[in-house]
C-alpha positions as a LaTeX table, in Angstrom:
\begin{tabular}{lrrr}
\hline
Residue & $x$ (\AA) & $y$ (\AA) & $z$ (\AA) \\
\hline
Met1 & 0.06 & $-0.05$ & 0.08 \\
Thr2 & 1.33 & 3.37 & $-0.93$ \\
Pro3 & 1.63 & 6.11 & 1.56 \\
Lys4 & $-1.16$ & 8.10 & 0.02 \\
Arg5 & $-3.46$ & 5.17 & 0.14 \\
Leu6 & $-2.30$ & 4.52 & 3.46 \\
Leu7 & $-3.28$ & 8.17 & 4.72 \\
Asp8 & $-6.56$ & 7.95 & 2.82 \\
Ala9 & $-7.42$ & 4.91 & 4.89 \\
Trp10 & $-6.91$ & 6.56 & 8.28 \\
Pro11 & $-10.21$ & 5.69 & 9.98 \\
Ser12 & $-9.13$ & 1.96 & 9.68 \\
Trp13 & $-5.95$ & 2.59 & 11.67 \\
Ala14 & $-6.35$ & 5.81 & 13.70 \\
Val15 & $-7.53$ & 4.18 & 17.01 \\
Arg16 & $-4.52$ & 1.68 & 16.81 \\
Ala17 & $-2.06$ & 4.34 & 15.93 \\
Ala18 & $-3.38$ & 6.35 & 19.04 \\
Leu19 & $-2.87$ & 3.29 & 21.21 \\
Val20 & 0.59 & 2.64 & 19.99 \\
Trp21 & 1.66 & 6.28 & 20.29 \\
Ser22 & 0.23 & 6.46 & 23.93 \\
Leu23 & 2.07 & 3.35 & 24.95 \\
Leu24 & 5.49 & 4.57 & 23.54 \\
Tyr25 & 4.87 & 8.21 & 25.02 \\
Ala26 & 3.93 & 6.87 & 28.47 \\
Ala27 & 7.00 & 4.36 & 28.38 \\
Gly28 & 9.20 & 7.35 & 27.44 \\
Ala29 & 7.75 & 9.34 & 30.61 \\
Ala30 & 8.50 & 6.32 & 32.76 \\
Leu31 & 11.90 & 5.87 & 31.53 \\
Ala32 & 12.64 & 9.57 & 32.17 \\
Ala33 & 11.29 & 9.42 & 35.68 \\
Leu34 & 13.48 & 6.32 & 36.58 \\
Thr35 & 16.68 & 7.54 & 35.13 \\
Gly36 & 16.41 & 11.19 & 35.37 \\
Pro37 & 15.16 & 13.98 & 33.26 \\
Ala38 & 15.56 & 13.04 & 29.65 \\
Phe39 & 13.64 & 13.20 & 26.41 \\
Gly40 & 12.20 & 16.66 & 27.15 \\
Tyr41 & 9.78 & 15.48 & 29.79 \\
Ala42 & 11.40 & 17.30 & 32.58 \\
Leu43 & 9.33 & 20.60 & 32.35 \\
Leu44 & 8.43 & 21.55 & 35.67 \\
Ala45 & 11.30 & 19.97 & 37.99 \\
Lys46 & 14.89 & 18.73 & 38.05 \\
Gly47 & 16.14 & 15.32 & 39.47 \\
Thr48 & 15.39 & 11.64 & 39.24 \\
Gly49 & 12.05 & 10.51 & 39.48 \\
Thr50 & 10.20 & 13.77 & 39.46 \\
Gly51 & 6.52 & 14.24 & 39.44 \\
Ala52 & 6.38 & 15.92 & 35.93 \\
Glu53 & 7.62 & 12.51 & 34.25 \\
Ala54 & 5.88 & 10.27 & 36.56 \\
Gly55 & 2.70 & 12.11 & 36.10 \\
Ala56 & 3.09 & 12.06 & 32.31 \\
Ala57 & 3.59 & 8.30 & 32.42 \\
Val58 & 0.29 & 7.80 & 34.56 \\
Leu59 & $-1.67$ & 10.17 & 32.22 \\
Tyr60 & $-0.70$ & 8.60 & 28.85 \\
Gly61 & $-0.63$ & 5.17 & 30.33 \\
Ala62 & $-4.39$ & 5.94 & 31.20 \\
Ala63 & $-4.78$ & 7.22 & 27.58 \\
Ala64 & $-3.60$ & 3.91 & 26.20 \\
Val65 & $-6.28$ & 2.19 & 28.21 \\
Leu66 & $-8.91$ & 4.51 & 26.67 \\
Ala67 & $-7.64$ & 3.72 & 23.22 \\
Tyr68 & $-7.95$ & 0.02 & 24.05 \\
Ala69 & $-11.32$ & 0.58 & 25.15 \\
Leu70 & $-12.14$ & 2.39 & 21.88 \\
Leu71 & $-11.14$ & $-0.47$ & 19.95 \\
Arg72 & $-13.03$ & $-3.06$ & 22.14 \\
Arg73 & $-16.18$ & $-0.81$ & 22.59 \\
Pro74 & $-16.79$ & 0.74 & 19.10 \\
Gly75 & $-20.59$ & 1.49 & 19.93 \\
Val76 & $-19.85$ & 3.53 & 23.14 \\
Arg77 & $-20.30$ & 7.05 & 22.48 \\
Trp78 & $-19.03$ & 8.65 & 25.61 \\
Leu79 & $-15.52$ & 7.01 & 24.75 \\
Ser80 & $-15.01$ & 9.30 & 21.83 \\
Thr81 & $-16.08$ & 12.23 & 23.90 \\
Ala82 & $-13.51$ & 11.01 & 26.48 \\
Ala83 & $-10.85$ & 10.88 & 23.60 \\
Trp84 & $-11.05$ & 14.66 & 23.16 \\
Ala85 & $-9.76$ & 15.20 & 26.78 \\
Ile86 & $-6.74$ & 13.32 & 25.56 \\
Val87 & $-6.35$ & 15.61 & 22.55 \\
Ala88 & $-6.28$ & 18.62 & 25.21 \\
Leu89 & $-3.79$ & 16.75 & 27.10 \\
Cys90 & $-1.59$ & 16.24 & 24.30 \\
Leu91 & $-1.86$ & 19.91 & 23.28 \\
Thr92 & $-0.91$ & 20.84 & 26.77 \\
Ser93 & 2.07 & 18.88 & 26.60 \\
Gly94 & 3.02 & 20.28 & 23.23 \\
Phe95 & 1.93 & 23.83 & 23.25 \\
Pro96 & 5.67 & 25.19 & 23.41 \\
Ala97 & 6.10 & 23.25 & 20.12 \\
Leu98 & 3.07 & 25.08 & 18.50 \\
Leu99 & 4.73 & 28.34 & 19.56 \\
Ser100 & 7.98 & 27.51 & 18.32 \\
Pro101 & 7.65 & 29.45 & 15.05 \\
Thr102 & 8.19 & 32.38 & 17.20 \\
His103 & 11.85 & 31.42 & 17.10 \\
Leu104 & 11.76 & 33.10 & 13.56 \\
Leu105 & 11.51 & 36.37 & 15.44 \\
Phe106 & 14.72 & 35.82 & 16.84 \\
Phe107 & 16.15 & 38.73 & 14.72 \\
Leu108 & 13.91 & 40.97 & 16.87 \\
Ser109 & 15.42 & 39.76 & 20.17 \\
Arg110 & 18.62 & 39.08 & 22.04 \\
Asn111 & 19.99 & 37.02 & 24.92 \\
Gln112 & 17.28 & 34.31 & 24.32 \\
Glu113 & 17.88 & 31.03 & 25.98 \\
Pro114 & 19.30 & 28.34 & 23.34 \\
Val115 & 16.60 & 25.91 & 22.07 \\
Asp116 & 16.31 & 22.58 & 23.98 \\
Trp117 & 16.17 & 20.46 & 21.08 \\
Ala118 & 15.16 & 17.41 & 23.14 \\
Ala119 & 12.22 & 19.07 & 24.76 \\
Leu120 & 11.25 & 20.62 & 21.32 \\
Val121 & 11.15 & 17.12 & 19.58 \\
Asn122 & 9.31 & 15.67 & 22.63 \\
Gln123 & 6.56 & 18.41 & 22.54 \\
Ser124 & 6.45 & 18.01 & 18.63 \\
Leu125 & 5.72 & 14.23 & 19.35 \\
Ala126 & 3.05 & 15.46 & 21.77 \\
Val127 & 1.41 & 17.55 & 18.99 \\
Leu128 & 1.51 & 14.48 & 16.79 \\
Gly129 & $-0.21$ & 12.61 & 19.46 \\
Ala130 & $-2.90$ & 15.18 & 19.40 \\
Val131 & $-3.47$ & 14.72 & 15.66 \\
Leu132 & $-3.70$ & 10.77 & 16.01 \\
Trp133 & $-6.04$ & 11.25 & 19.05 \\
Gly134 & $-8.29$ & 13.84 & 17.27 \\
Arg135 & $-8.42$ & 11.20 & 14.12 \\
Ala136 & $-9.07$ & 8.32 & 16.69 \\
Ala137 & $-11.93$ & 10.43 & 18.35 \\
Leu138 & $-13.46$ & 11.32 & 14.98 \\
Ala139 & $-13.23$ & 7.69 & 13.65 \\
His140 & $-14.84$ & 6.33 & 16.68 \\
Arg141 & $-17.63$ & 8.77 & 17.03 \\
Arg142 & $-18.52$ & 8.64 & 13.31 \\
Arg143 & $-18.79$ & 4.83 & 13.54 \\
Thr144 & $-21.27$ & 5.08 & 16.50 \\
Leu145 & $-23.22$ & 7.65 & 14.75 \\
Gly146 & $-23.27$ & 5.79 & 11.36 \\
Thr147 & $-21.93$ & 8.56 & 9.49 \\
Cys148 & $-19.17$ & 8.43 & 6.79 \\
Pro149 & $-15.94$ & 7.70 & 8.58 \\
Tyr150 & $-13.81$ & 9.83 & 6.05 \\
Cys151 & $-15.87$ & 13.07 & 6.04 \\
Gly152 & $-18.71$ & 12.68 & 8.73 \\
Gly153 & $-21.37$ & 13.33 & 6.24 \\
Arg154 & $-24.44$ & 11.50 & 5.19 \\
Gly155 & $-24.14$ & 12.00 & 1.57 \\
His156 & $-27.42$ & 13.88 & 0.51 \\
Ser157 & $-26.88$ & 16.08 & 3.82 \\
Ala158 & $-23.34$ & 17.50 & 3.19 \\
Thr159 & $-22.79$ & 20.96 & 3.44 \\
Ser160 & $-22.23$ & 23.23 & 0.57 \\
Pro161 & $-19.00$ & 24.81 & 0.52 \\
Glu162 & $-20.61$ & 28.24 & $-0.56$ \\
Gly163 & $-22.59$ & 28.64 & 2.73 \\
Thr164 & $-21.40$ & 31.26 & 5.52 \\
Pro165 & $-20.34$ & 30.00 & 8.85 \\
Ala166 & $-23.00$ & 30.93 & 11.40 \\
Thr167 & $-21.10$ & 31.91 & 14.41 \\
Arg168 & $-19.93$ & 35.15 & 16.09 \\
Ala169 & $-16.78$ & 33.45 & 17.28 \\
Gly170 & $-14.44$ & 35.41 & 14.80 \\
Leu171 & $-15.76$ & 38.60 & 16.46 \\
Val172 & $-15.21$ & 37.38 & 19.99 \\
Ala173 & $-11.60$ & 36.64 & 19.06 \\
Val174 & $-11.12$ & 40.11 & 17.83 \\
Ala175 & $-12.52$ & 41.52 & 20.95 \\
Ala176 & $-10.38$ & 39.21 & 23.13 \\
Leu177 & $-7.25$ & 40.58 & 21.52 \\
Thr178 & $-8.24$ & 44.18 & 21.04 \\
Pro179 & $-7.42$ & 45.57 & 24.63 \\
Tyr180 & $-4.04$ & 43.93 & 24.45 \\
Thr181 & $-3.40$ & 45.51 & 21.00 \\
Val182 & $-4.54$ & 48.76 & 22.20 \\
Leu183 & $-2.28$ & 48.55 & 25.51 \\
Lys184 & 0.87 & 47.47 & 23.61 \\
Thr185 & 0.54 & 50.15 & 20.95 \\
Ala186 & $-0.36$ & 52.77 & 23.62 \\
Trp187 & 2.84 & 51.80 & 25.27 \\
Ala188 & 4.90 & 52.12 & 22.12 \\
Leu189 & 3.55 & 55.63 & 21.65 \\
Gly190 & 4.51 & 56.73 & 25.22 \\
Val191 & 1.20 & 56.50 & 26.95 \\
Thr192 & 1.70 & 53.95 & 29.74 \\
Pro193 & $-1.55$ & 52.90 & 31.67 \\
Gly194 & $-1.09$ & 50.02 & 33.99 \\
Tyr195 & 2.65 & 50.72 & 34.12 \\
Thr196 & 4.58 & 52.53 & 37.17 \\
Gly197 & 8.08 & 51.54 & 36.13 \\
Thr198 & 10.51 & 53.32 & 34.07 \\
Gly199 & 11.71 & 52.62 & 30.60 \\
Arg200 & 9.99 & 50.90 & 28.01 \\
Pro201 & 7.01 & 48.72 & 29.48 \\
Gly202 & 6.71 & 46.71 & 26.30 \\
Ala203 & 10.35 & 46.27 & 25.29 \\
Asp204 & 13.16 & 45.31 & 27.50 \\
Pro205 & 16.41 & 46.36 & 26.02 \\
Glu206 & 18.16 & 43.35 & 27.38 \\
Tyr207 & 16.22 & 41.02 & 25.15 \\
Thr208 & 14.78 & 43.13 & 22.45 \\
Ser209 & 17.08 & 43.62 & 19.43 \\
Asp210 & 18.00 & 47.00 & 17.99 \\
Leu211 & 15.54 & 46.68 & 15.16 \\
Gly212 & 12.71 & 45.57 & 17.75 \\
Leu213 & 13.59 & 48.65 & 19.71 \\
Trp214 & 13.72 & 51.02 & 16.60 \\
Leu215 & 10.19 & 49.67 & 15.71 \\
Tyr216 & 8.86 & 50.35 & 19.37 \\
Asp217 & 10.37 & 53.72 & 19.50 \\
His218 & 8.42 & 54.60 & 16.34 \\
Gly219 & 5.21 & 53.21 & 17.58 \\
Val220 & 5.16 & 49.84 & 16.59 \\
Asp221 & 5.05 & 46.90 & 19.03 \\
Val222 & 5.84 & 43.53 & 17.28 \\
Thr223 & 3.53 & 41.50 & 19.46 \\
Ala224 & 0.60 & 43.97 & 18.67 \\
Val225 & 1.12 & 43.45 & 14.93 \\
Leu226 & 1.14 & 39.61 & 15.65 \\
Ala227 & $-2.29$ & 40.07 & 17.45 \\
Leu228 & $-3.67$ & 41.90 & 14.44 \\
Val229 & $-2.55$ & 38.83 & 12.33 \\
Gly230 & $-4.34$ & 36.66 & 14.72 \\
Met231 & $-7.44$ & 38.77 & 14.39 \\
Ala232 & $-7.23$ & 38.70 & 10.60 \\
Leu233 & $-7.11$ & 34.67 & 10.70 \\
Ala234 & $-10.33$ & 34.62 & 12.98 \\
Leu235 & $-12.06$ & 36.79 & 10.74 \\
Ala236 & $-11.08$ & 34.81 & 7.62 \\
Leu237 & $-12.38$ & 31.65 & 9.17 \\
Thr238 & $-15.84$ & 33.36 & 9.74 \\
Arg239 & $-16.31$ & 36.00 & 6.88 \\
Pro240 & $-17.32$ & 35.22 & 3.30 \\
Trp241 & $-14.02$ & 36.67 & 2.07 \\
Gly242 & $-12.22$ & 33.95 & 3.63 \\
Arg243 & $-13.60$ & 31.36 & 1.45 \\
Arg244 & $-11.31$ & 32.63 & $-1.29$ \\
Leu245 & $-8.29$ & 31.51 & 0.97 \\
Pro246 & $-6.88$ & 27.99 & 0.75 \\
Arg247 & $-8.77$ & 25.87 & 3.13 \\
Leu248 & $-6.08$ & 23.46 & 4.63 \\
Pro249 & $-3.67$ & 26.33 & 5.66 \\
Leu250 & $-6.69$ & 28.15 & 7.45 \\
Leu251 & $-7.62$ & 25.02 & 9.38 \\
Ala252 & $-3.97$ & 24.22 & 10.34 \\
Leu253 & $-3.38$ & 27.85 & 11.55 \\
Gly254 & $-6.59$ & 27.90 & 13.34 \\
Trp255 & $-6.27$ & 24.66 & 15.24 \\
Ala256 & $-2.68$ & 25.33 & 15.89 \\
Gly257 & $-3.41$ & 28.76 & 17.33 \\
Ala258 & $-6.26$ & 27.57 & 19.29 \\
Gly259 & $-4.51$ & 24.61 & 20.86 \\
Ala260 & $-1.42$ & 26.99 & 21.86 \\
Leu261 & $-3.13$ & 29.95 & 23.08 \\
Ala262 & $-5.96$ & 28.57 & 25.02 \\
Pro263 & $-3.94$ & 26.64 & 27.51 \\
Phe264 & $-0.89$ & 29.00 & 27.40 \\
Gly265 & $-3.30$ & 31.99 & 28.25 \\
Ala266 & $-4.97$ & 30.01 & 30.96 \\
Phe267 & $-1.54$ & 29.04 & 32.37 \\
Leu268 & $-0.11$ & 32.61 & 32.24 \\
Ala269 & $-3.40$ & 34.15 & 33.87 \\
Ala270 & $-3.13$ & 31.74 & 36.72 \\
Phe271 & 0.44 & 32.47 & 37.06 \\
Gly272 & $-0.28$ & 36.23 & 37.14 \\
Val273 & $-2.85$ & 35.65 & 39.86 \\
Leu274 & $-0.33$ & 33.61 & 41.92 \\
Thr275 & 2.18 & 36.67 & 41.47 \\
Trp276 & $-0.35$ & 39.10 & 42.72 \\
Thr277 & $-1.25$ & 37.10 & 45.71 \\
Gly278 & 2.38 & 36.94 & 46.65 \\
Ala279 & 2.61 & 33.09 & 46.02 \\
Val280 & 5.40 & 33.68 & 43.58 \\
Asp281 & 7.76 & 36.32 & 42.60 \\
Ala282 & 7.81 & 37.10 & 38.81 \\
Gly283 & 9.31 & 40.66 & 38.98 \\
Ile284 & 6.25 & 42.43 & 37.30 \\
Ala285 & 5.19 & 44.50 & 40.41 \\
Asp286 & 5.41 & 47.62 & 38.38 \\
His287 & 2.36 & 46.39 & 36.29 \\
Ala288 & $-1.06$ & 46.81 & 37.54 \\
Pro289 & $-3.03$ & 43.44 & 38.36 \\
Trp290 & $-5.39$ & 44.25 & 35.25 \\
Val291 & $-2.70$ & 44.36 & 32.85 \\
Val292 & $-2.18$ & 40.52 & 33.47 \\
Ala293 & $-5.84$ & 39.93 & 32.99 \\
Val294 & $-6.01$ & 42.01 & 29.60 \\
Ala295 & $-2.75$ & 40.25 & 28.25 \\
Tyr296 & $-3.07$ & 36.63 & 29.41 \\
Gly297 & $-6.73$ & 36.28 & 29.75 \\
Gly298 & $-7.17$ & 37.84 & 26.43 \\
Phe299 & $-4.96$ & 35.08 & 24.97 \\
Cys300 & $-7.03$ & 32.31 & 26.52 \\
Ala301 & $-10.30$ & 33.78 & 25.42 \\
Tyr302 & $-8.97$ & 34.25 & 21.76 \\
Gly303 & $-7.78$ & 30.53 & 21.83 \\
Leu304 & $-11.13$ & 29.39 & 22.66 \\
Ala305 & $-13.01$ & 31.72 & 20.33 \\
Leu306 & $-10.51$ & 30.64 & 17.57 \\
Gly307 & $-11.06$ & 26.95 & 18.33 \\
Arg308 & $-14.76$ & 27.63 & 17.84 \\
Ala309 & $-14.24$ & 29.45 & 14.59 \\
Thr310 & $-12.11$ & 26.82 & 13.28 \\
Arg311 & $-14.61$ & 24.14 & 13.95 \\
Val312 & $-17.44$ & 25.86 & 12.35 \\
Tyr313 & $-15.44$ & 26.76 & 9.54 \\
Gln314 & $-14.32$ & 23.15 & 9.07 \\
Arg315 & $-17.90$ & 21.92 & 9.34 \\
Ala316 & $-19.33$ & 24.70 & 6.79 \\
Thr317 & $-16.72$ & 24.08 & 4.08 \\
Arg318 & $-16.94$ & 20.19 & 4.33 \\
Thr319 & $-18.38$ & 18.44 & 1.22 \\
Ala320 & $-19.37$ & 14.84 & 0.93 \\
Cys321 & $-16.51$ & 12.70 & $-0.11$ \\
Gly322 & $-16.46$ & 10.46 & $-3.02$ \\
Arg323 & $-17.14$ & 7.52 & $-0.68$ \\
Cys324 & $-20.47$ & 8.73 & 0.70 \\
Arg325 & $-21.79$ & 10.96 & $-2.21$ \\
Pro326 & $-25.13$ & 9.53 & $-3.12$ \\
Val327 & $-25.40$ & 7.91 & $-6.46$ \\
Thr328 & $-27.46$ & 9.95 & $-8.92$ \\
Ser329 & $-29.16$ & 8.76 & $-12.11$ \\
Ala330 & $-26.41$ & 10.74 & $-13.97$ \\
Ser331 & $-23.54$ & 8.82 & $-12.31$ \\
Arg332 & $-25.40$ & 5.63 & $-13.14$ \\
Gly333 & $-25.38$ & 6.40 & $-16.80$ \\
Gly334 & $-29.35$ & 7.37 & $-16.75$ \\
Ala335 & $-30.31$ & 3.86 & $-15.67$ \\
\hline
\end{tabular}
């Protein structure tokens, strides 16, 4: 079987692939817990037998049990729902890899820590696990619902690609990032609400390159520009003009952004709360508490809204595949 035909037949092997991946990923975490931090599992602690590696081994071992249940109980719907929790777990483990393209912006920064390639490979494998588990969840659910395992349609009920996605998620995503964009732009223009320190609140000279500082001094904050790009992506997924853009890149960017920013924003928002309660010291005492909520809370809300927009776009642009499209009289040669 050629690689293309193998990929086309993904509903037949997706659950088994998720099972094998979970066993291997859990085994790697267990090995790291026994021998010391290795393979990029040591994200939260140092030393042999840390809770991060042991916890990963337990969680992904449980994922393997769930994958086995998906194989043995193809008609139980709640199993496919539980599988989406494993997708979220994989994305949580792999979201730094989803953010890794920001390394392309190193020309705008300096004194960054070197890339931990072991961790990056491990996180990339976690993203691969999210893809496999997402496919496994779809294959199992479509089998229980009796829909086409390849496209999820019922032939005659397939959605026309000319329809408009019925969701306000794009506008919600724009609203979530607007306060952050306005705040960072205001700081770049010299207006510093929420900041009581000295210097540039949005550009640390120790880490920002000369080009980044030059742009900042001329009223352009790079992260604000990236936020505008994110807004455009959310609107492209939910507005008619977005239909003129390639479908697969939009879906890839939408799911990657949602998977990265929703947990990333939630984690940083929680970290900000701990900072302002005195539980941890992050060195941001010169920033008002509401700044943390605007920045990191906005990232989380944007990620959730982007996920909703991407899901609706995916459904709205889906057409019946050749395997489930109903046979018409024309295709039967007028018989």
